[in-house]
Amino acid sequence: AARADIESTAALPWRVQQLFLQLDENLPLAQYYHIAVDNDQPYHIYGGMQDNGSWVGPAYVWQSGGIRNANWQEVLFGDGFDVQPHPENNRYGYAMWQGGNLMEYDRETGHRHRLVPTHPEGEELRFNWNAALALDPHNPDAMYFGSQFLHHSTDRGRTWTLLSPDLTTDDSSRQLQHQSGGLTIDATGAENFTALTAIAPSPVEQGVVWTGSDDGLLHLTRDGGASWTELSARLPGFPAGAWIPQLVASPHAAGEAFVVANDYRRNNWEAYAWHTSDYGSTWQRIAGPQLSPSYMLSIVQDPEVADLLFLGGDRGLWFSLDRGRSWRPWSRDLPKVNVMDMAIQSREGDLVLGTFGRAAWVLDDLEPLRRWAREGATLLEQPLVFFDAPDAVLASWKQPPGVRFDADAGFRGQNRGGGARLTAWLAPDAFVPIVPAEEPTDTKGKKTKRKKDRPSNSGTVIPEKRSGEDLAAPELESDSSTSKKPRTAADEHIHAYVFSPAGDTIRHFKVKADTGFVRFGWDLRRKGGFWPNRNKPDPKADDPAGRHVAPGTYGMVLEWTDAKDRKHRDSTQVDVLADPRRAEPGQNARRQYARMHDRWLEQVETVADGVQRIRAIREAMDRMKANTARLPDSLQKQLKQPAKTLTDSLNAVEALALTPKDFKGIDGETRLTDLLWRSGSYLDETEAPSANASTALGQLDGHVRRFADRVNGLLEGPYADWKAAVEALPWSPWPALEPLEQP
């Protein structure tokens, strides 16, 4: 997990996946030039790696064991650069190796088709080592490709149209790589110069295309290439001849665009980025000395909130909430590596980074930043905020490809957990940390060890706290002057309540109340029952997990009490979707499943209640044994036989449900808990209950009734007899104390 500093008093927690490696089997050390995403569910990430080919793999997986190397597929070898899936059929896509060697690939068969354009008059084309490629947002089969010219194809690269004159300086002094190398020519293609490095067609207005070159020329056409305007001289502070690695045409307005440039190859380490909203007539520099000495490599604008920008440089990531007027560094858990490219998966609102050195990283769910950009600093002044939740999927999970146990040889990328992804804001100035009591000391003043809290036995699936995901509370003074009772701290938990579409409360659980942005989850289950066990239930435990909810819209409310006993509440909704990979059962089938599951749950609770009665009797016997320990042997003897009979009965009845506590080895007996599990395993939420399920549950009914009869017989017989024997003793727990005689 990762967190990002937002300001001095708060930080934003994020899951950050290190998705893939190549240099070693267990280290995420890839070098991505470009990154792209598709719209599958789970969606895929595409990218080309330095000296290591072009790859595609999942952003997350519905499988156990994390994201494995085997989940990733190489689609082209050589130095990998831009990889773009076909927008309507991502079985196919486009990738290249160095020097503009563009290919179409087929992920299913492995077939590749060469697409490199040729000049209609035979002129030699110059392609940069990292040639410019862009899909046409107005035609799924069309694309743009850059040499020194802009090429356009409408038939997936089979034929090309030349849309421009030479869009570079065509400086012959920068085209002498064929003469380099001394005794042996050493020209691999990385030396190619005076070529296009960036193409950005507008998704808003057809015919608007921006291009940038490695020798500092920025061009724009607004008529599909019929005419061109060179704009680099209009960029304030632009160093002539600087490299333009990336252009972004805004998804919000046709005339809006962003340009990134760098000049480190000439020992200029300053940051350069610009913004225009009028087709390049005027520009505002949005990255400059304030971000130096880091040079810039990439930029992306959020497709939902135009003011939210991300800027990638050689020392990590920055984000802006005001369209680049100010920037904040993303400084938690993301290494100070080159952020070469970025993409935002629009359906899920994830920011995907392609880094040079630490592979691909995913920052899940940009909604908190989007809302912050919309509302400004007033958002963070609220004590508690519950953000809109992304859709949740009732996905079935499978085993990963390959071996189950891969020891330490294989890398496992951090996977997204199942269920609903939820984010809340807890203002630091509304939170007072719990002040721990002083360490207990013995009579000699030495500190003694505290007893560890007994772990919860609720069986609840509590939202997981990943390493580094929640923030420690700041040291603030407590003000409890208005409290109804003395308090030294705010509630250490946020209480989460889940409501069905009909408005019924179906689940309650707690979330650690740390300051800043807190990320947690709901496992998409309603309240269940406690599984039979010997432990004493914790009255403060979360609701145990039950069956999954059905697809629908569920309400959620967060409630938190601050240090002044003021309750704060906020709410959101979670749209729960069916697994897109399987057929959804009808409402009637789901109702049948729910009825049978609830019937099964009643049996579980009956057995659990019976086991708890046995536990309560054992505790009563232990207390009474301690109380009567000082009685004469003649009196204690009167309890011996009733106590033995009761103990034997307790052991016999408990053994019907649970393996005996002192049992050694593998239990070959079939206990009630075994029958509960076995009958419950026949219930499948994806279909109506089967005949096997009905039979198993009917047989379970008989076993549970017999168990209940045995428990009731124990209460009415041996337990009642033991109680009667205790009550018949001529004893009192109160010592007889005579009054003192006065001297």
XYZ file of C-alpha atoms in Angstrom:
743
model
C 0.000 0.000 0.000
C 1.092 3.565 -0.385
C 0.284 7.029 0.858
C 0.807 10.391 -0.701
C 1.539 13.599 1.155
C -1.151 16.153 0.423
C -0.260 18.875 2.880
C 1.578 19.202 6.138
C -1.292 17.912 8.267
C -2.734 15.196 6.096
C -1.862 12.428 3.736
C -3.783 10.357 1.267
C -3.635 6.568 1.538
C -3.639 4.597 -1.649
C -3.134 1.077 -2.765
C -0.161 1.221 -5.091
C 0.568 -1.904 -7.054
C 3.998 -2.843 -8.271
C 2.594 -4.816 -11.143
C 5.382 -6.477 -13.020
C 9.039 -7.289 -13.283
C 11.366 -8.448 -15.964
C 14.970 -8.195 -14.851
C 14.470 -10.828 -12.142
C 11.729 -13.252 -11.239
C 11.068 -11.610 -7.889
C 11.896 -7.905 -8.316
C 9.688 -5.241 -9.924
C 12.395 -3.531 -11.971
C 10.973 -2.870 -15.435
C 11.606 0.301 -17.444
C 8.461 1.465 -19.210
C 8.595 4.045 -21.998
C 4.817 4.202 -22.422
C 1.687 3.004 -20.641
C -1.900 2.433 -21.820
C -5.086 0.762 -20.551
C -8.157 -0.892 -22.017
C -11.736 -1.183 -20.759
C -11.883 -4.871 -19.877
C -12.987 -5.917 -16.414
C -10.483 -6.377 -14.851
C -8.793 -3.941 -17.194
C -5.370 -4.530 -18.723
C -2.233 -2.420 -18.709
C -0.067 -2.154 -21.826
C 3.468 -0.910 -22.105
C 6.816 -1.209 -23.792
C 10.035 -1.765 -21.869
C 13.597 -0.748 -22.533
C 15.415 -3.729 -24.051
C 12.634 -6.051 -22.966
C 9.731 -6.043 -25.363
C 6.086 -5.001 -25.250
C 3.717 -6.462 -22.689
C 0.104 -6.651 -21.552
C -1.165 -7.714 -18.134
C -4.009 -7.174 -15.647
C -4.260 -4.186 -13.331
C -5.782 -6.563 -10.774
C -6.968 -10.153 -10.802
C -9.880 -12.065 -9.352
C -7.602 -14.806 -8.126
C -5.686 -15.657 -4.970
C -1.975 -15.174 -4.544
C -1.531 -11.729 -6.069
C -0.587 -10.769 -9.607
C 1.913 -13.302 -10.942
C 4.446 -13.039 -13.725
C 2.401 -15.651 -15.569
C -0.508 -13.194 -15.772
C 1.536 -11.046 -18.173
C 1.988 -11.693 -21.887
C 4.709 -10.487 -24.221
C 3.221 -9.306 -27.531
C 6.391 -8.092 -29.289
C 10.101 -8.266 -28.611
C 12.934 -5.775 -29.047
C 13.047 -2.501 -27.186
C 9.391 -1.887 -26.367
C 7.756 1.505 -26.733
C 4.145 2.583 -27.199
C 1.599 -0.264 -27.054
C -2.008 0.517 -27.965
C -4.879 -1.995 -27.891
C -7.519 -1.815 -30.586
C -10.396 0.186 -28.999
C -13.114 -2.309 -29.944
C -11.271 -5.634 -29.922
C -8.224 -5.797 -27.699
C -7.275 -9.199 -29.008
C -5.422 -7.002 -31.493
C -3.195 -4.027 -30.921
C -0.162 -2.091 -32.064
C 3.382 -2.190 -30.713
C 6.832 -1.369 -32.023
C 10.477 -1.877 -31.474
C 13.107 0.831 -31.779
C 13.266 3.109 -34.760
C 9.590 3.025 -35.699
C 9.215 -0.687 -36.446
C 5.451 -0.707 -35.986
C 3.572 -4.034 -35.888
C 0.027 -5.211 -35.364
C -0.149 -8.162 -32.975
C -2.737 -10.847 -32.264
C -2.714 -11.801 -28.584
C -4.502 -15.072 -29.228
C -2.381 -16.537 -32.019
C 0.835 -14.544 -31.681
C 0.645 -13.457 -35.348
C 2.290 -10.104 -36.199
C 1.867 -7.892 -39.240
C 4.336 -5.143 -40.204
C 2.749 -1.685 -40.529
C 5.677 0.710 -41.099
C 4.580 3.414 -43.581
C 6.493 4.217 -46.727
C 6.874 7.585 -48.407
C 4.858 7.817 -51.656
C 7.871 9.261 -53.489
C 10.467 7.008 -51.904
C 11.916 9.601 -49.517
C 13.756 8.091 -46.565
C 11.737 8.330 -43.368
C 13.334 9.228 -40.060
C 11.869 7.559 -36.968
C 12.921 8.416 -33.437
C 14.151 5.604 -31.200
C 10.861 6.141 -29.345
C 8.617 6.934 -32.312
C 5.303 8.763 -31.897
C 2.067 6.754 -32.146
C -1.525 7.796 -31.381
C -4.888 6.180 -32.039
C -7.508 8.277 -33.800
C -10.252 8.920 -31.197
C -12.843 9.378 -33.977
C -12.285 6.074 -35.817
C -11.481 2.798 -34.017
C -9.526 1.477 -37.027
C -7.510 4.659 -37.556
C -4.187 5.793 -36.140
C -1.465 8.424 -36.468
C 2.258 7.641 -36.728
C 5.215 9.979 -36.835
C 8.461 10.041 -38.769
C 9.530 13.536 -39.777
C 6.017 13.586 -41.257
C 2.613 12.828 -39.787
C 1.126 9.643 -41.267
C -2.535 8.610 -40.943
C -4.176 5.236 -41.580
C -7.867 4.343 -41.554
C -7.436 0.587 -42.119
C -5.289 -0.484 -39.167
C -2.008 0.438 -40.812
C -2.398 -1.348 -44.157
C -2.333 1.933 -46.068
C -1.086 5.348 -45.022
C -1.780 8.937 -46.025
C 0.812 11.672 -45.616
C -0.830 14.545 -43.700
C 2.032 17.016 -43.356
C 5.263 18.467 -44.620
C 8.421 17.856 -42.594
C 7.471 18.903 -39.053
C 11.068 18.992 -37.780
C 14.035 21.292 -38.365
C 15.478 18.753 -40.817
C 18.891 19.924 -39.592
C 21.400 17.832 -41.528
C 24.053 18.395 -38.868
C 21.902 16.287 -36.538
C 21.572 13.425 -39.021
C 25.148 12.117 -39.099
C 24.711 8.996 -36.978
C 25.814 6.843 -39.908
C 29.249 8.418 -39.584
C 29.658 7.705 -35.869
C 31.404 4.883 -34.073
C 35.075 5.311 -34.899
C 36.597 2.081 -36.205
C 33.211 0.338 -36.124
C 29.915 1.989 -36.984
C 27.722 2.016 -33.871
C 24.254 3.161 -34.896
C 21.420 1.218 -33.269
C 18.597 3.640 -34.009
C 18.821 5.416 -30.676
C 20.897 8.040 -32.444
C 18.067 9.002 -34.829
C 17.173 12.660 -34.586
C 14.941 15.312 -36.134
C 11.825 13.149 -35.851
C 8.399 13.334 -34.204
C 8.193 12.177 -30.602
C 4.610 13.133 -29.674
C 1.216 13.177 -31.432
C -2.032 14.296 -29.770
C -5.285 14.240 -31.764
C -8.157 16.025 -30.047
C -10.887 13.678 -28.778
C -13.316 16.623 -28.872
C -12.899 18.019 -32.405
C -11.999 15.907 -35.414
C -9.111 17.279 -37.492
C -7.323 18.970 -34.574
C -3.908 17.330 -34.137
C -0.839 18.469 -32.201
C 2.702 17.204 -32.898
C 6.026 17.643 -31.129
C 9.534 16.745 -32.221
C 12.834 15.818 -30.614
C 14.376 19.031 -31.951
C 11.933 21.442 -30.383
C 9.147 22.072 -32.893
C 5.483 22.176 -31.823
C 2.875 22.118 -34.609
C -0.911 22.247 -34.783
C -3.368 21.505 -37.559
C -7.065 22.256 -37.206
C -8.113 20.918 -40.620
C -6.777 17.385 -40.640
C -3.362 18.318 -42.028
C -4.317 20.706 -44.832
C -2.500 23.526 -43.031
C -0.073 23.697 -40.125
C 1.043 26.311 -37.581
C 4.385 26.141 -35.758
C 3.907 27.243 -32.128
C 7.097 26.631 -30.162
C 8.094 30.321 -30.251
C 4.866 31.139 -28.372
C 5.793 28.990 -25.369
C 7.079 31.315 -22.601
C 10.590 30.321 -21.565
C 10.856 27.472 -24.063
C 14.524 26.615 -24.730
C 14.860 26.435 -28.511
C 15.591 22.923 -29.676
C 14.369 21.215 -26.483
C 12.914 17.716 -26.650
C 9.088 17.459 -26.592
C 8.355 14.000 -25.117
C 4.609 14.385 -24.619
C 1.520 16.298 -25.704
C -1.978 15.925 -24.300
C -5.102 17.118 -26.081
C -7.743 17.842 -23.471
C -10.852 15.618 -23.308
C -12.806 18.677 -22.132
C -12.254 21.317 -24.848
C -10.977 21.212 -28.420
C -8.671 24.191 -27.999
C -7.108 22.993 -24.764
C -3.770 21.168 -24.694
C -0.724 20.553 -22.523
C 2.914 20.378 -23.619
C 5.860 18.899 -21.746
C 9.464 19.577 -22.754
C 12.873 18.742 -21.310
C 16.394 19.869 -22.073
C 18.541 17.750 -19.779
C 20.512 16.417 -22.757
C 22.116 19.862 -22.869
C 22.656 19.936 -19.101
C 19.538 22.033 -18.488
C 17.630 20.425 -15.596
C 14.767 22.912 -15.391
C 11.116 21.814 -15.440
C 9.013 22.783 -18.471
C 5.279 22.373 -19.083
C 2.667 24.663 -20.664
C -1.096 24.934 -21.024
C -3.282 26.541 -23.693
C -7.027 26.906 -23.953
C -7.187 28.771 -27.279
C -5.588 26.419 -29.805
C -2.092 27.629 -28.942
C -2.603 31.333 -29.507
C -1.513 31.978 -25.926
C 0.247 29.736 -23.414
C 0.752 29.678 -19.668
C 3.819 28.023 -18.259
C 2.638 25.665 -15.513
C 5.943 23.989 -14.582
C 9.092 25.940 -13.996
C 11.759 26.659 -11.397
C 9.436 25.728 -8.538
C 9.727 22.065 -9.593
C 13.377 22.167 -10.611
C 15.882 20.545 -10.643
C 13.531 17.809 -11.782
C 12.866 17.714 -15.515
C 9.450 16.734 -16.840
C 8.494 13.694 -18.889
C 4.704 13.262 -18.920
C 1.394 14.890 -18.082
C -2.246 13.781 -17.933
C -5.525 15.608 -17.341
C -8.331 13.892 -15.477
C -11.211 13.116 -17.875
C -13.838 13.995 -15.244
C -12.407 17.033 -13.435
C -10.528 19.351 -15.758
C -8.612 21.079 -12.958
C -7.018 17.837 -11.761
C -3.630 17.256 -13.409
C -0.770 14.845 -12.854
C 2.778 15.643 -13.889
C 5.541 13.063 -14.126
C 9.231 13.872 -13.884
C 12.575 12.240 -13.309
C 12.035 12.444 -9.547
C 8.515 11.150 -9.242
C 5.003 12.533 -9.463
C 3.225 15.844 -8.809
C -0.473 16.642 -8.829
C -2.411 19.876 -9.214
C -5.947 20.714 -8.160
C -6.082 24.030 -10.032
C -5.028 23.223 -13.627
C -1.337 23.654 -12.931
C -1.288 26.934 -11.038
C 0.170 25.070 -8.050
C 1.623 21.600 -7.558
C 1.982 19.165 -4.680
C 4.544 16.340 -4.658
C 3.374 12.759 -4.411
C 5.963 11.694 -1.885
C 4.722 8.569 -0.097
C 5.792 5.099 -1.236
C 6.335 6.071 -4.855
C 10.101 5.946 -5.455
C 11.920 8.915 -6.937
C 11.986 7.383 -10.392
C 11.228 8.643 -13.882
C 7.489 8.722 -14.496
C 7.673 8.263 -18.260
C 3.970 8.028 -19.058
C 0.551 7.998 -17.406
C -2.958 6.872 -18.246
C -6.294 7.141 -16.407
C -8.727 4.250 -16.618
C -11.949 6.204 -16.988
C -14.456 3.603 -15.760
C -12.642 2.924 -12.490
C -10.867 6.246 -12.031
C -7.431 4.672 -11.566
C -4.188 6.478 -12.373
C -1.638 4.147 -13.983
C 2.032 5.128 -14.059
C 4.735 3.755 -16.315
C 8.053 4.290 -14.537
C 11.606 3.870 -15.690
C 13.009 1.526 -13.073
C 10.113 0.435 -10.877
C 7.683 -0.960 -13.433
C 3.984 -0.043 -13.531
C 2.147 1.417 -10.553
C -1.610 1.836 -10.064
C -3.163 4.424 -7.752
C -6.727 3.290 -7.211
C -9.798 5.520 -7.244
C -9.133 9.205 -7.842
C -12.520 10.282 -6.447
C -11.075 11.865 -3.258
C -8.742 14.035 -5.352
C -11.528 14.819 -7.801
C -13.791 16.031 -5.033
C -10.946 17.996 -3.470
C -10.345 19.679 -6.828
C -14.067 20.492 -7.143
C -14.617 21.827 -3.621
C -11.222 23.190 -2.664
C -9.788 23.455 0.828
C -13.252 23.615 2.456
C -13.520 19.867 1.924
C -10.675 19.227 4.359
C -12.240 21.483 6.984
C -15.064 18.986 7.499
C -14.510 16.553 10.402
C -15.749 13.506 8.491
C -16.286 12.985 4.765
C -17.397 9.774 3.053
C -16.507 9.815 -0.640
C -18.499 8.387 -3.534
C -17.577 4.745 -3.956
C -16.645 3.057 -7.228
C -18.751 0.133 -8.374
C -18.145 -3.159 -6.578
C -18.265 -6.536 -8.311
C -19.493 -9.827 -6.860
C -16.549 -11.607 -8.447
C -15.639 -15.233 -7.934
C -11.934 -15.801 -7.307
C -9.877 -18.599 -8.796
C -6.438 -20.083 -8.264
C -3.548 -18.408 -10.110
C -1.887 -19.905 -13.179
C 1.108 -22.122 -12.593
C 2.114 -23.650 -9.289
C 0.341 -22.866 -6.055
C 3.492 -22.707 -3.908
C 6.251 -20.822 -5.706
C 8.492 -20.167 -2.680
C 10.463 -16.920 -3.021
C 11.336 -17.192 -6.707
C 8.292 -15.471 -8.187
C 7.147 -11.893 -7.801
C 3.585 -11.304 -6.623
C 2.234 -7.865 -7.367
C -0.062 -6.410 -4.742
C -3.589 -7.196 -5.806
C -6.755 -5.219 -5.247
C -8.880 -6.800 -2.558
C -12.386 -7.979 -3.343
C -15.512 -6.093 -2.370
C -16.246 -2.388 -2.167
C -13.373 0.118 -2.131
C -14.210 2.928 0.275
C -12.451 6.145 1.284
C -13.169 8.572 4.109
C -11.589 11.791 5.326
C -11.021 12.382 9.035
C -9.789 15.902 9.766
C -6.626 15.968 11.907
C -7.834 18.901 14.031
C -11.003 16.985 14.962
C -9.084 13.978 16.196
C -7.348 13.507 19.539
C -5.290 10.345 19.872
C -5.937 7.952 22.713
C -3.425 8.629 25.464
C -2.056 5.315 26.722
C -2.097 4.796 30.459
C 1.184 4.688 32.292
C 2.916 1.339 32.251
C 1.960 -0.645 35.381
C 4.767 -1.106 37.891
C 5.429 -3.645 40.589
C 6.179 -2.843 44.220
C 9.811 -2.157 43.333
C 8.916 0.373 40.656
C 9.778 -1.873 37.720
C 7.523 -1.880 34.669
C 5.494 -5.027 34.184
C 4.214 -6.487 30.937
C 0.648 -5.834 29.913
C -1.597 -8.740 29.130
C -2.432 -8.930 25.474
C -6.028 -8.339 24.521
C -7.903 -11.484 23.674
C -8.384 -11.661 19.890
C -11.874 -11.324 18.529
C -13.644 -14.620 18.006
C -16.404 -13.166 15.905
C -15.267 -14.681 12.653
C -15.986 -11.351 11.001
C -14.147 -10.386 7.872
C -12.837 -7.068 9.173
C -11.695 -4.562 6.528
C -8.011 -5.152 6.061
C -5.491 -2.511 7.120
C -2.564 -2.703 4.766
C 0.892 -1.594 5.721
C 1.259 2.165 5.630
C -2.332 2.749 4.611
C -3.570 4.694 7.655
C -1.911 7.699 9.240
C -0.864 8.162 12.826
C -2.849 10.881 14.530
C -1.046 14.164 15.224
C -0.278 15.216 18.770
C -3.146 17.572 19.616
C -4.366 18.897 22.934
C -7.619 17.407 24.183
C -10.554 19.719 24.845
C -13.333 17.839 26.613
C -14.959 20.788 28.325
C -18.257 20.137 26.580
C -18.167 16.371 26.991
C -21.006 14.589 28.723
C -18.430 12.380 30.418
C -14.672 12.687 30.894
C -12.832 11.892 27.664
C -9.177 11.926 26.723
C -9.620 11.071 23.075
C -11.904 10.788 20.115
C -13.470 7.431 19.334
C -10.677 5.242 18.021
C -13.042 3.698 15.472
C -15.319 4.932 12.728
C -18.520 2.908 12.695
C -19.745 1.766 9.296
C -23.357 0.696 8.666
C -24.636 -0.984 5.504
C -28.267 -0.694 4.392
C -30.162 -2.858 1.944
C -32.029 -1.334 -1.029
C -35.148 -1.539 1.178
C -33.450 0.509 3.908
C -32.783 -2.265 6.443
C -29.495 -2.327 8.355
C -27.706 -5.471 7.218
C -24.148 -5.029 8.535
C -22.068 -3.069 11.041
C -18.297 -3.000 11.321
C -15.595 -0.670 12.615
C -12.709 1.080 10.883
C -9.558 2.368 12.560
C -10.001 6.138 12.945
C -6.665 7.529 11.827
C -6.345 11.025 10.433
C -6.244 12.043 6.811
C -7.713 9.954 4.027
C -8.526 6.452 5.256
C -8.994 3.612 2.789
C -11.017 0.556 3.843
C -13.456 -1.961 2.378
C -16.719 -3.835 2.716
C -16.685 -7.490 1.670
C -20.201 -7.292 0.130
C -21.635 -9.589 2.800
C -24.584 -9.067 5.094
C -24.570 -9.987 8.775
C -24.048 -13.668 9.469
C -23.873 -15.835 12.562
C -21.096 -16.823 14.948
C -19.568 -20.174 14.126
C -19.723 -22.695 17.006
C -16.625 -22.351 19.199
C -15.607 -22.417 22.850
C -14.551 -18.778 23.104
C -16.658 -16.239 24.910
C -18.223 -13.828 22.366
C -16.917 -10.277 22.392
C -19.928 -7.947 22.761
C -17.947 -5.196 20.973
C -17.010 -7.356 18.009
C -18.090 -6.493 14.479
C -21.016 -8.291 12.931
C -19.837 -11.631 11.592
C -19.840 -12.053 7.831
C -22.795 -13.829 6.272
C -23.875 -14.477 2.710
C -23.099 -12.123 -0.148
C -25.641 -9.474 -1.006
C -27.425 -9.562 -4.349
C -26.608 -7.041 -7.094
C -28.166 -3.674 -6.343
C -27.552 -0.292 -4.756
C -26.633 -0.303 -1.073
C -26.448 2.645 1.283
C -23.568 3.149 3.686
C -23.313 5.499 6.648
C -20.189 6.370 8.605
C -20.494 7.615 12.160
C -17.670 8.942 14.312
C -17.560 10.665 17.707
C -14.919 13.317 18.251
C -13.148 14.206 21.486
C -15.990 16.564 22.474
C -18.624 13.822 22.161
C -19.978 15.319 18.951
C -21.235 12.737 16.499
C -20.372 13.198 12.838
C -22.096 11.303 10.038
C -21.771 11.048 6.288
C -23.146 8.625 3.734
C -22.628 7.233 0.272
C -23.988 4.503 -1.968
C -22.324 1.433 -3.410
C -23.532 -0.070 -6.674
C -22.917 -3.812 -6.435
C -22.612 -5.484 -9.835
C -22.808 -9.123 -10.857
C -19.720 -10.987 -12.013
C -19.509 -10.140 -15.740
C -17.997 -13.546 -16.536
C -20.993 -15.659 -15.598
C -24.733 -15.761 -16.138
C -26.690 -13.996 -13.416
C -29.358 -16.152 -11.699
C -32.900 -14.871 -11.789
C -34.565 -13.189 -8.841
C -36.519 -16.331 -8.030
C -33.327 -18.411 -7.850
C -31.695 -15.813 -5.613
C -34.740 -15.790 -3.295
C -34.646 -19.580 -3.013
C -30.937 -19.446 -2.237
C -31.447 -16.724 0.385
C -34.250 -18.654 2.109
C -32.231 -21.856 2.278
C -29.093 -20.034 3.393
C -31.006 -18.306 6.191
C -32.454 -21.660 7.230
C -28.934 -23.087 7.313
C -27.751 -20.074 9.311
C -30.445 -20.771 11.930
C -28.946 -24.243 12.392
C -25.468 -22.737 12.771
C -26.726 -20.326 15.413
C -28.577 -23.092 17.268
C -25.411 -25.169 17.547
C -23.359 -22.081 18.485
C -25.872 -21.191 21.219
C -25.732 -24.732 22.572
C -21.934 -24.663 22.710
C -22.081 -21.306 24.508
C -24.436 -22.781 27.148
C -21.919 -25.537 27.749
C -19.158 -22.912 28.099
C -21.279 -20.952 30.605
C -21.870 -24.081 32.712
C -18.145 -24.848 32.779
C -17.407 -21.300 33.925
C -20.038 -21.604 36.686
C -18.497 -24.882 37.857
C -15.019 -23.324 37.948
C -16.266 -20.391 40.007
C -18.109 -22.642 42.416
C -15.087 -24.900 42.803
C -13.015 -21.899 43.834
C -15.717 -20.712 46.253
C -16.113 -24.091 47.978
C -12.422 -24.964 48.105
C -12.210 -24.161 51.844
C -15.266 -26.192 52.870
C -14.787 -29.340 54.945
C -14.090 -32.485 52.939
C -17.393 -33.959 54.066
C -19.286 -31.117 52.383
C -17.145 -31.115 49.263
C -17.751 -34.850 48.931
C -21.462 -34.171 48.475
C -20.636 -32.249 45.274
C -18.182 -34.734 43.836
C -20.613 -37.106 42.160
C -23.042 -34.459 40.779
C -20.043 -32.498 39.448
C -18.553 -35.604 37.799
C -21.880 -36.552 36.244
C -22.312 -33.006 34.917
C -18.732 -32.874 33.582
C -19.134 -36.195 31.772
C -22.415 -35.017 30.289
C -20.882 -31.707 29.182
C -18.009 -33.511 27.475
C -20.341 -35.943 25.748
C -22.726 -33.275 24.439
C -19.950 -30.878 23.437
C -18.202 -33.680 21.521
C -21.260 -33.919 19.287
C -20.397 -30.470 17.947
C -16.676 -29.917 18.493
C -13.484 -31.932 18.594
C -12.531 -32.472 22.273
C -10.232 -29.762 23.549
C -7.418 -32.118 24.555
C -7.666 -34.271 21.399
C -4.363 -35.156 19.690
C -4.004 -36.151 16.058
C -6.495 -36.055 13.179
C -10.110 -36.251 14.294
C -11.850 -39.018 12.377
C -15.244 -38.403 13.950
C -17.967 -36.486 12.113
C -18.990 -33.607 14.348
C -21.893 -31.213 13.976
C -19.534 -28.498 12.754
C -18.480 -30.874 9.977
C -22.101 -31.415 9.033
C -22.757 -27.675 9.135
C -19.873 -26.989 6.781
C -20.796 -29.871 4.491
C -24.436 -28.867 4.115
C -23.529 -25.200 3.691
C -21.060 -26.040 0.935
C -23.948 -27.207 -1.275
C -25.424 -23.710 -1.290
C -24.374 -21.742 -4.365
C -25.437 -18.116 -4.671
C -25.208 -18.295 -8.469
C -28.160 -20.700 -8.834
C -31.248 -22.058 -7.134
C -30.572 -24.689 -4.436
C -29.986 -28.158 -5.838
C -31.636 -31.391 -4.735
C -28.364 -32.274 -2.991
C -28.571 -29.035 -1.008
C -32.152 -29.728 0.047
C -31.315 -33.275 1.117
C -28.206 -32.219 3.043
C -30.061 -29.448 4.836
C -32.953 -31.762 5.694
C -30.540 -34.286 7.213
C -28.820 -31.475 9.106
C -32.160 -30.466 10.643
C -32.421 -33.852 12.351
C -28.877 -33.719 13.738
C -29.361 -30.193 15.090
C -32.687 -31.095 16.724
C -31.058 -34.075 18.457
C -28.217 -31.839 19.615
C -30.699 -29.289 20.982
C -32.550 -32.092 22.792
C -29.261 -33.270 24.354
C -28.406 -29.731 25.504
C -31.876 -29.229 26.964
C -31.685 -32.642 28.659
C -28.346 -31.664 30.156
C -29.833 -28.432 31.526
C -32.866 -30.195 32.969
C -30.916 -33.191 34.326
C -27.215 -33.145 35.352
C -27.003 -29.344 35.498
C -30.170 -29.042 37.581
C -28.957 -31.865 39.870
C -25.574 -30.161 40.393
C -27.252 -26.832 41.152
C -29.537 -28.529 43.657
C -26.561 -30.177 45.344
C -24.762 -26.840 45.640
C -27.817 -25.065 46.989
C -28.358 -27.832 49.564
C -24.949 -27.310 51.194
C -25.058 -25.694 54.626
C -22.557 -23.028 53.700
C -22.366 -19.369 52.890
C -19.767 -17.532 50.916
C -19.825 -14.855 53.645
C -17.422 -15.360 56.593
C -18.902 -15.042 60.090
C -17.255 -11.953 61.650
C -17.803 -11.109 65.340
C -17.775 -7.445 66.390
C -14.634 -6.246 68.150
C -14.703 -5.987 71.894
C -13.646 -2.582 73.135
C -10.753 -2.582 75.636
